[in-house]
XYZ file of C-alpha atoms in Angstrom:
596
model
C 0.000 0.000 0.000
C 2.837 2.400 0.828
C 4.520 1.559 -2.485
C 1.281 2.369 -4.290
C 0.771 5.650 -2.410
C 4.315 6.805 -3.226
C 3.841 6.310 -6.968
C 5.486 2.882 -7.008
C 8.697 4.072 -5.441
C 10.621 1.716 -3.197
C 12.771 2.455 -0.156
C 16.226 3.634 -1.201
C 19.566 3.918 0.629
C 21.120 7.382 1.125
C 22.957 9.017 -1.737
C 26.346 7.427 -2.353
C 29.312 9.289 -0.792
C 32.577 9.898 -2.624
C 35.543 8.251 -0.923
C 39.078 9.660 -1.240
C 42.311 8.006 -0.122
C 45.772 9.376 0.599
C 48.491 6.732 0.837
C 51.195 7.319 3.425
C 54.140 5.500 4.927
C 52.500 2.704 6.899
C 49.063 4.340 6.829
C 46.091 5.219 4.662
C 44.024 8.338 5.309
C 40.453 8.022 4.043
C 38.129 11.004 3.693
C 34.679 11.490 2.249
C 32.131 14.185 1.452
C 28.820 14.976 3.166
C 26.410 14.503 0.274
C 24.781 11.472 1.929
C 23.731 13.399 5.015
C 22.789 16.676 3.310
C 21.142 15.646 0.009
C 19.390 12.359 0.828
C 15.606 12.356 0.429
C 13.510 9.230 1.017
C 10.444 9.130 -1.248
C 8.924 6.461 0.990
C 8.869 9.020 3.839
C 7.563 12.121 2.075
C 11.095 13.121 1.035
C 12.412 13.007 4.591
C 16.174 12.769 5.052
C 16.553 9.418 6.821
C 20.370 9.208 6.662
C 21.733 7.542 9.788
C 25.479 6.889 9.457
C 28.520 5.535 7.628
C 30.265 2.176 7.547
C 33.766 1.594 6.184
C 34.740 -1.870 4.940
C 38.295 -3.043 4.263
C 39.663 -6.074 2.421
C 42.821 -7.370 0.790
C 40.999 -8.784 -2.241
C 38.388 -7.281 -4.494
C 35.720 -9.809 -3.448
C 36.023 -8.710 0.195
C 36.259 -12.281 1.389
C 38.250 -11.342 4.493
C 35.593 -8.750 5.453
C 32.643 -11.114 5.007
C 32.539 -12.154 8.643
C 28.909 -11.486 9.618
C 26.714 -14.569 9.585
C 23.048 -15.151 10.354
C 21.451 -17.574 12.779
C 22.041 -20.573 10.502
C 25.688 -19.695 9.805
C 25.331 -18.255 6.311
C 27.359 -15.179 5.401
C 24.981 -12.220 5.428
C 27.122 -9.108 5.782
C 30.512 -7.504 6.249
C 32.333 -6.528 9.387
C 32.942 -2.784 9.445
C 36.431 -1.428 9.992
C 34.867 1.840 11.164
C 31.342 3.077 11.806
C 29.897 6.439 12.840
C 26.302 7.551 13.199
C 24.140 10.523 14.104
C 23.524 11.451 17.718
C 19.771 10.861 17.795
C 19.243 8.000 20.252
C 18.814 5.562 17.372
C 21.477 3.027 18.224
C 22.177 -0.616 18.846
C 20.591 -3.418 16.831
C 17.300 -2.953 15.051
C 14.269 -4.795 16.360
C 12.315 -4.499 13.120
C 12.743 -5.788 9.580
C 14.588 -8.847 10.888
C 14.955 -11.678 8.382
C 13.702 -15.177 9.137
C 17.274 -16.254 9.835
C 17.669 -13.665 12.606
C 19.825 -11.028 10.930
C 19.568 -7.599 12.587
C 21.267 -4.379 11.467
C 23.623 -2.546 13.828
C 22.851 1.193 13.803
C 25.889 2.387 15.778
C 26.227 3.913 19.246
C 25.460 7.632 18.753
C 29.142 8.389 18.167
C 28.574 11.471 16.003
C 29.285 11.879 12.294
C 32.892 12.026 11.080
C 34.291 12.296 7.567
C 37.707 10.693 7.931
C 39.473 7.583 9.152
C 43.192 6.894 9.439
C 44.075 3.214 8.964
C 47.487 2.392 10.427
C 47.061 -1.373 10.365
C 48.504 -1.696 6.868
C 51.673 -2.936 5.163
C 53.573 -0.808 2.664
C 53.191 -2.064 -0.890
C 50.203 -4.289 -0.210
C 46.939 -3.618 -2.043
C 43.930 -2.713 0.106
C 40.339 -2.280 -0.967
C 38.104 0.161 0.916
C 34.373 0.725 0.550
C 32.367 3.428 2.311
C 28.611 2.976 2.530
C 25.997 5.342 3.917
C 23.005 3.721 5.574
C 19.573 4.895 6.683
C 17.392 4.053 9.670
C 14.856 2.027 7.759
C 11.092 2.353 8.253
C 10.113 0.914 11.575
C 6.347 1.285 11.174
C 6.140 -1.098 8.217
C 9.176 -3.245 9.022
C 11.568 -2.028 6.323
C 15.124 -2.682 7.577
C 17.972 -0.164 7.178
C 19.557 -0.102 3.737
C 23.075 0.860 2.675
C 24.810 1.708 -0.601
C 25.981 -0.961 -2.979
C 29.402 -0.885 -4.621
C 31.065 -2.372 -7.683
C 34.618 -3.300 -8.664
C 34.693 -4.348 -12.315
C 37.633 -6.231 -13.867
C 38.531 -7.259 -17.397
C 39.354 -10.748 -18.644
C 42.870 -10.528 -17.164
C 41.437 -9.507 -13.764
C 42.710 -5.947 -14.042
C 40.384 -3.419 -12.387
C 38.741 -1.236 -15.031
C 35.934 0.433 -13.035
C 34.879 1.178 -9.466
C 31.978 3.094 -8.008
C 32.849 6.396 -6.335
C 32.612 4.925 -2.845
C 35.523 2.539 -3.544
C 39.258 3.170 -3.188
C 42.102 0.783 -4.039
C 45.254 1.838 -2.224
C 48.862 0.794 -1.732
C 50.445 2.500 1.278
C 54.010 3.560 0.606
C 56.907 5.722 1.757
C 57.600 8.942 -0.097
C 60.213 9.182 -2.821
C 63.839 9.801 -1.838
C 64.387 13.537 -1.348
C 60.647 14.264 -1.481
C 59.438 17.431 0.214
C 55.940 18.843 0.448
C 55.100 22.410 1.398
C 51.728 24.032 1.911
C 51.023 27.706 1.317
C 48.211 28.990 3.537
C 46.477 32.326 3.187
C 43.827 33.548 5.661
C 41.782 36.681 4.948
C 39.138 38.695 6.757
C 40.442 38.397 10.313
C 41.200 42.111 10.531
C 37.523 42.938 9.884
C 36.042 40.274 12.132
C 34.339 41.180 15.387
C 35.315 37.852 16.931
C 38.609 37.498 18.769
C 39.439 33.976 17.653
C 41.693 32.656 14.906
C 41.472 29.959 12.246
C 44.469 27.950 11.041
C 43.971 25.574 8.092
C 46.305 22.647 7.472
C 46.624 20.210 4.577
C 46.412 16.645 5.878
C 45.115 14.591 2.931
C 46.563 15.769 -0.359
C 44.657 13.040 -2.183
C 41.406 14.846 -1.393
C 42.621 18.431 -1.834
C 40.862 20.576 -4.414
C 43.566 22.801 -5.830
C 43.130 26.584 -5.961
C 39.970 26.474 -3.871
C 38.919 29.343 -1.626
C 36.816 28.682 1.459
C 34.579 30.889 3.596
C 34.127 30.226 7.323
C 31.151 31.522 9.311
C 29.833 30.807 12.804
C 26.345 30.429 14.213
C 25.492 32.409 17.331
C 23.284 31.529 20.296
C 22.263 34.824 21.892
C 21.855 33.776 25.499
C 21.070 37.304 26.718
C 19.766 40.276 24.713
C 19.351 43.814 26.073
C 15.887 45.116 25.313
C 15.626 48.022 22.862
C 19.377 48.000 22.245
C 20.337 46.353 18.979
C 23.994 45.850 19.889
C 23.589 44.812 23.516
C 23.861 41.036 23.782
C 25.817 38.133 25.244
C 26.402 35.132 23.008
C 28.259 31.896 22.364
C 29.339 30.194 19.137
C 27.265 27.044 18.836
C 28.229 26.021 15.310
C 30.547 26.462 12.357
C 29.873 26.483 8.610
C 32.535 26.166 5.907
C 31.585 27.037 2.338
C 33.342 26.554 -0.982
C 33.648 30.178 -2.093
C 34.896 28.964 -5.481
C 31.690 27.039 -6.106
C 28.807 29.367 -5.299
C 29.276 29.039 -1.532
C 28.333 25.366 -1.508
C 28.406 24.008 2.051
C 31.286 21.544 2.494
C 31.427 21.203 6.286
C 29.316 22.097 9.295
C 28.911 21.397 12.976
C 25.704 22.338 14.772
C 23.840 21.149 17.884
C 21.702 18.981 15.600
C 24.791 17.650 13.819
C 27.643 17.870 16.365
C 31.261 17.019 15.638
C 34.579 17.079 17.515
C 34.417 20.838 18.239
C 31.109 21.239 20.069
C 30.398 20.852 23.791
C 26.887 20.067 25.035
C 26.235 22.062 28.210
C 22.457 22.091 27.942
C 22.032 20.331 31.288
C 23.935 23.003 33.234
C 24.025 26.146 31.080
C 21.242 25.428 28.590
C 23.390 25.960 25.502
C 26.006 24.376 23.231
C 29.358 26.048 22.564
C 32.580 25.539 20.621
C 35.229 24.387 23.040
C 37.643 27.266 23.761
C 41.429 27.091 23.608
C 41.824 25.477 20.182
C 39.886 22.611 18.595
C 40.133 20.972 15.186
C 37.430 20.134 12.695
C 37.064 16.785 11.072
C 38.835 16.482 7.711
C 37.017 18.021 4.746
C 38.379 18.079 1.188
C 41.811 17.126 2.516
C 41.921 20.010 5.025
C 41.609 20.318 8.781
C 40.793 23.660 10.341
C 42.034 24.565 13.807
C 39.682 27.068 15.418
C 40.905 28.921 18.489
C 38.168 30.863 20.256
C 39.720 31.969 23.560
C 36.454 32.374 25.499
C 33.025 30.779 25.718
C 31.203 34.092 26.252
C 32.623 37.654 25.956
C 35.135 38.769 28.583
C 37.187 41.886 29.316
C 40.681 41.707 27.803
C 43.042 42.934 30.517
C 46.177 42.091 28.542
C 45.456 44.113 25.403
C 43.663 47.039 27.033
C 45.802 50.073 27.823
C 47.364 53.260 26.580
C 47.825 53.541 22.837
C 49.073 57.112 23.094
C 50.220 58.871 26.278
C 50.205 57.668 29.879
C 48.455 58.406 33.150
C 47.637 56.585 36.414
C 43.977 56.588 35.316
C 42.219 53.251 35.958
C 39.507 51.523 33.921
C 37.281 48.934 35.618
C 34.782 46.808 33.653
C 31.431 46.136 35.271
C 31.022 42.573 36.450
C 27.747 41.828 34.651
C 26.586 44.451 32.173
C 29.946 44.767 30.396
C 29.372 41.236 29.097
C 26.408 42.536 27.062
C 28.437 45.344 25.452
C 31.698 43.511 24.860
C 33.021 45.632 22.002
C 36.243 47.578 21.488
C 36.410 51.188 22.682
C 38.784 54.160 22.529
C 38.861 56.805 25.264
C 39.986 59.867 23.309
C 41.241 62.959 25.176
C 40.963 66.445 23.620
C 41.715 70.070 24.457
C 37.996 70.951 24.343
C 36.320 71.168 27.795
C 32.934 70.119 26.415
C 34.083 67.484 23.915
C 31.182 65.383 25.208
C 28.139 66.142 27.363
C 26.124 63.388 29.023
C 22.777 62.664 27.330
C 20.892 60.568 29.868
C 17.904 62.420 31.291
C 17.591 62.939 35.051
C 14.304 61.052 35.085
C 15.883 57.886 33.625
C 19.022 57.406 35.738
C 17.497 54.968 38.212
C 18.871 51.948 36.336
C 22.596 52.849 36.446
C 24.788 50.239 38.181
C 28.391 50.209 39.378
C 31.144 47.642 38.774
C 29.611 45.288 41.349
C 26.211 45.342 39.598
C 24.749 47.419 42.427
C 22.331 50.240 41.621
C 23.757 53.698 42.325
C 21.579 56.068 44.329
C 20.327 58.898 42.105
C 21.599 61.550 44.483
C 25.176 60.452 43.810
C 24.870 60.815 40.017
C 25.553 64.044 38.123
C 23.757 63.982 34.739
C 24.460 66.199 31.719
C 28.058 66.779 32.787
C 30.553 67.948 30.138
C 33.934 66.221 29.685
C 37.127 66.961 27.768
C 37.152 63.423 26.406
C 34.730 61.015 24.781
C 34.437 57.225 24.404
C 34.123 55.815 20.904
C 32.778 52.322 20.172
C 34.955 51.020 17.338
C 32.773 47.953 16.733
C 29.373 49.593 16.247
C 28.451 52.204 13.619
C 25.894 54.865 14.556
C 22.928 54.591 12.180
C 22.493 58.390 12.137
C 26.055 59.724 11.855
C 27.430 56.619 10.067
C 30.476 56.968 12.314
C 31.613 54.889 15.298
C 29.016 55.051 18.045
C 29.819 57.463 20.929
C 29.056 56.110 24.396
C 27.258 58.057 27.077
C 29.110 59.308 30.168
C 27.669 59.769 33.649
C 29.571 61.400 36.513
C 29.404 59.673 39.896
C 29.861 61.915 42.944
C 32.334 60.205 45.292
C 33.108 61.067 48.949
C 36.113 63.326 49.503
C 38.799 62.726 52.136
C 36.323 63.840 54.812
C 33.546 61.639 53.470
C 31.578 64.512 51.977
C 29.814 64.547 48.593
C 29.095 67.964 47.110
C 27.127 67.047 43.930
C 29.768 68.861 41.860
C 31.962 66.990 39.412
C 35.640 67.047 40.361
C 37.765 64.993 38.003
C 40.420 64.136 40.617
C 37.842 63.007 43.150
C 34.874 61.569 41.241
C 34.350 58.741 38.736
C 32.840 58.514 35.235
C 30.569 55.639 34.291
C 30.638 54.733 30.602
C 27.338 53.340 29.374
C 25.237 52.404 26.378
C 21.972 54.035 25.377
C 18.970 52.123 24.065
C 16.768 53.084 21.129
C 14.726 55.462 23.362
C 17.802 57.285 24.701
C 17.562 55.589 28.061
C 20.522 54.073 29.892
C 20.865 50.465 28.703
C 23.833 49.314 30.767
C 27.134 50.273 32.411
C 30.169 49.007 30.516
C 33.184 50.295 32.462
C 34.210 53.012 34.924
C 36.946 55.627 34.445
C 38.680 56.760 37.615
C 41.323 59.527 37.945
C 41.645 59.381 41.736
C 45.081 57.765 41.506
C 46.387 60.991 39.933
C 48.133 63.100 42.591
C 47.455 66.357 40.759
C 46.187 67.725 37.444
C 49.602 67.322 35.805
C 49.125 63.545 35.852
C 45.840 63.699 33.952
C 45.855 62.529 30.312
C 46.841 65.133 27.752
C 45.040 66.166 24.539
C 45.679 63.528 21.869
C 46.101 60.672 24.374
C 44.134 57.482 23.628
C 43.309 54.584 25.944
C 42.013 51.394 24.309
C 39.450 49.202 26.076
C 39.213 45.725 24.538
C 37.005 42.721 25.074
C 37.631 39.158 23.937
C 34.616 37.752 22.100
C 33.465 34.640 20.252
C 32.920 35.177 16.536
C 29.873 37.207 15.569
C 27.362 35.899 13.019
C 28.419 38.452 10.389
C 32.112 37.488 10.550
C 33.285 35.919 7.291
C 36.811 34.525 7.203
C 38.366 33.218 4.005
C 41.301 30.901 3.457
C 43.175 29.057 0.734
C 45.499 26.063 1.026
C 47.827 25.086 -1.790
C 50.241 22.181 -1.882
C 53.618 22.108 -3.625
C 55.582 18.885 -4.083
C 59.289 19.124 -4.822
C 62.452 17.047 -4.696
C 65.392 18.163 -2.578
C 68.375 16.986 -4.599
C 70.780 17.437 -1.702
C 68.893 14.793 0.286
C 68.650 12.121 -2.400
C 72.062 10.615 -1.648
C 71.243 10.426 2.038
C 67.839 8.910 1.302
C 69.319 6.188 -0.951
C 70.730 4.552 2.187
C 67.157 3.600 3.076
C 66.485 1.635 -0.132
C 65.397 -1.910 0.667
C 64.139 -4.969 -1.197
C 60.971 -6.509 0.249
C 60.715 -9.408 0.888
C 64.324 -10.486 1.133
C 64.676 -13.370 0.639
C 61.735 -13.925 -1.674
C 60.267 -17.355 -0.827
C 57.684 -18.682 -3.300
C 55.163 -15.870 -2.765
C 54.319 -12.864 -0.532
C 51.373 -10.791 0.628
C 52.224 -7.950 -1.762
C 51.020 -10.041 -4.684
C 47.429 -9.560 -5.845
C 45.059 -12.448 -5.250
C 43.621 -14.003 -8.411
C 40.202 -15.633 -8.590
C 40.906 -17.509 -11.844
C 42.994 -20.643 -11.171
C 44.121 -20.694 -14.817
C 46.172 -17.500 -14.354
C 49.775 -17.629 -13.281
C 50.757 -16.042 -10.004
C 51.882 -12.434 -10.480
C 55.154 -12.427 -8.583
C 56.508 -9.173 -7.190
C 59.500 -7.795 -5.358
C 59.239 -4.286 -3.965
C 61.974 -1.633 -3.823
C 61.295 0.991 -1.157
C 62.463 4.608 -0.668
C 63.551 4.981 -4.281
C 63.808 8.401 -6.001
C 60.857 9.428 -8.138
C 63.036 9.337 -11.259
C 65.661 6.600 -11.346
C 66.695 3.318 -12.935
C 67.280 -0.026 -11.220
C 69.415 -2.718 -12.849
C 69.485 -6.321 -11.673
C 72.441 -8.692 -12.157
C 73.395 -12.176 -11.132
C 76.297 -12.416 -8.668
C 78.512 -13.288 -11.625
C 77.616 -9.988 -13.311
C 75.097 -11.161 -15.912
C 72.569 -8.424 -16.665
C 69.021 -9.668 -15.939
C 66.609 -6.761 -16.184
C 66.183 -3.006 -15.808
C 63.360 -1.081 -14.112
C 62.830 2.517 -15.236
C 61.044 4.418 -12.483
C 58.841 7.391 -13.394
C 56.853 7.943 -10.198
C 55.068 10.918 -8.758
C 57.212 12.826 -6.296
C 55.361 11.354 -3.303
C 55.665 7.711 -4.440
C 58.785 5.967 -3.189
C 58.182 2.349 -4.227
C 58.497 0.324 -7.404
C 58.124 -3.354 -8.258
C 59.997 -6.037 -10.166
C 58.007 -8.927 -11.633
C 60.871 -11.473 -11.241
C 61.114 -11.830 -15.025
C 64.201 -11.305 -17.136
C 64.398 -8.682 -19.871
C 63.320 -11.446 -22.253
C 60.202 -12.287 -20.209
C 61.574 -15.521 -18.707
C 61.220 -16.556 -15.070
C 64.343 -15.997 -13.001
C 66.053 -18.879 -11.294
C 66.552 -19.215 -7.548
C 69.752 -17.667 -6.257
C 71.496 -14.458 -5.219
C 71.111 -11.238 -7.216
C 72.690 -7.783 -7.199
C 70.670 -4.591 -7.631
C 72.104 -1.245 -8.684
C 70.127 2.020 -8.494
C 70.988 5.394 -10.027
C 69.051 8.619 -9.429
C 68.325 10.477 -12.670
C 68.370 13.959 -11.118
C 71.668 13.717 -9.244
C 73.518 10.648 -10.536
C 73.822 9.232 -7.004
C 74.227 5.453 -6.879
C 73.600 2.592 -4.489
C 74.034 -1.197 -4.653
C 72.665 -4.133 -2.684
C 71.698 -7.782 -2.941
C 68.705 -10.042 -2.477
C 67.870 -13.749 -2.708
C 65.140 -15.722 -4.482
C 64.075 -19.081 -3.050
C 61.548 -21.206 -4.905
C-alpha cells in the first residue's frame, strides 16, 4: 500500500558518498564528502532525510572475502564486518528490532558516536593492495518493518582480472613511503580576520593531499546563540558560538562542512544540562577532515570577557584606571577608545535625570540617584569602534555619567571634580535611556592635574569575544611537491628490497580468482627516487633486467616482476641490484635472494 501511495517508489539507501584516499608511509588516510547526510531524500517518507550513518569496509581482495565475517542464525554469510562506523547522535542506536529476516539477521545502527568524515588506517603494510568501501546507511522504516539499507558498490575487472571500473565509494590503495628527497610544502592564506568582530583565529592545514581541491577558496562563518539580549538595544547582547559552517567560495558558496547542535562534531560541547546551551570548546579545537583540510579554530572564550592584557594606553600615559562592570559589560563587549581632547565640552552626558534609576556600578549594584551628576561635560569622549551609529554613520559614541564620590572627609558635594569623582561609561537604548554600564573611568590615583591625560592621548578598552554571526573569514590552502636533490644521496641509504629473501610468494602479490592465471610475482623496492633506474644482475655480473622508475614525487616504491628482460622466469639464487638517481647521478648497490 505504501509503495502504491508513493507512486510505485521503493525504499532507497542514502545518496552514495565519494571516498578519497591518501596513501602514506604505513598508513592510509580516508576522507569522504557529506552529500549522503545533506542531500538524501527518502520518497517512501515524504522526502524526509533518513540518513543515519557511515560504515567503512576493508579487504585485501576485491571480493572482500576477508571482510565477510557477519553470519546469520544458521551460519550463512549475510554481511561484512565494518572497519569503522559512525552515526548521528539521535538515540537511534544498537541493533534494530524491526525488519529482521527469518534467519535472525539484525542491522547494527551504531552507538550515537557522532558523524565524522575521515578515518586513518594504520594497520597496513607498505606495498600491499587494500580495498576500501564506504557505505551510507539509513534508519529504515520501523512502522512497516523495512530494515535499514546501505549503498551498494562495484569493482569491475577485465578478462585478465585488471580493475577497469569502481563506483565512487571505492578506493584501491597501496600505502608507501615517499620518494627519496621528497618534500611537500603548503602555502596557507587567511583573509578577513582584521575585519572580524570575533577574537578567535582559524588555522587551516593540509592533511590529505589526495582529497585536496587545488586553488579552492573557502569561507568560514559561525552560528550564534544569543543567550542574553538587552531590550531596545540592537547591539547589547551576550552570546556563544554554537556552530561552524565552511563554504566553498569557489563554487557558489556550496556548504562543504558544518557542525551544529543537531549535527555535532569534535568541536562542540553540550552544556544544555547546566548552562542550557552548546558552545565551541575554547582554547583550540580541530574540525574533522574536509576536502583534505583540517581547520584549527581557536576561540579563547566561551562568552565575551574583558581583555586585561590588550587594554591600555595607545598614546600617552596616566595613572587613570579603567574597571569593567562585572555583569553588564558582558552585554556590550566591544572595542572602545577613550579619546582625550583640548575641548572642555568634547562630550556632554545625554541621559535624562528622570531615567538614571537603572545605572549600576562595577559590582552590579544600583547607584543612588543623588550620587549621580547627569548632563556633565567632559574633555574626552568614548568611541565604540565595533558599532556604527545609524544616524552619523560613524563609530558610536558612548554616554558618560559622573558619579559623585566622597572626599577625604567623606563629603559629597554634587559637583563633578575629576580628581575626586568617577565617570561611568554606558550604552543608550533606542529610546535614549541608559541600557547598561560598561566600564568606569577613575582619575583618583592621579596626585594632581599634571598627571591627567593630555590632549591627543588614547586609551584602548578591549574585550575578547566569540565570533559574531556576520564574521566571514576566508582561506586558501595550496600544496607544492618538490624534490630536494641534496637529500637524495642520504635517502638512498634507506632503499630496501621486500621481501628479502623472496620465498615462493608474498602478501604484496594480488590475489587471483581464476585458477588458470599464473601467479603475479613481485618484489618491492622501497624509498627509491621518483626518477631513477634499477638494474638487476646475477652475482657473476650477468645483466638480468632493468626497471625505469617514473613515479610521482610522493611515491617511493616500485616493483619487479621477477622476469628477465626477455620475459623468462628468473632462477633461484642471489642477485645484485644497482640504483641510479636520474636527477643527481647518485648510486647505491645491494643484494637479495630468491628461493623457490
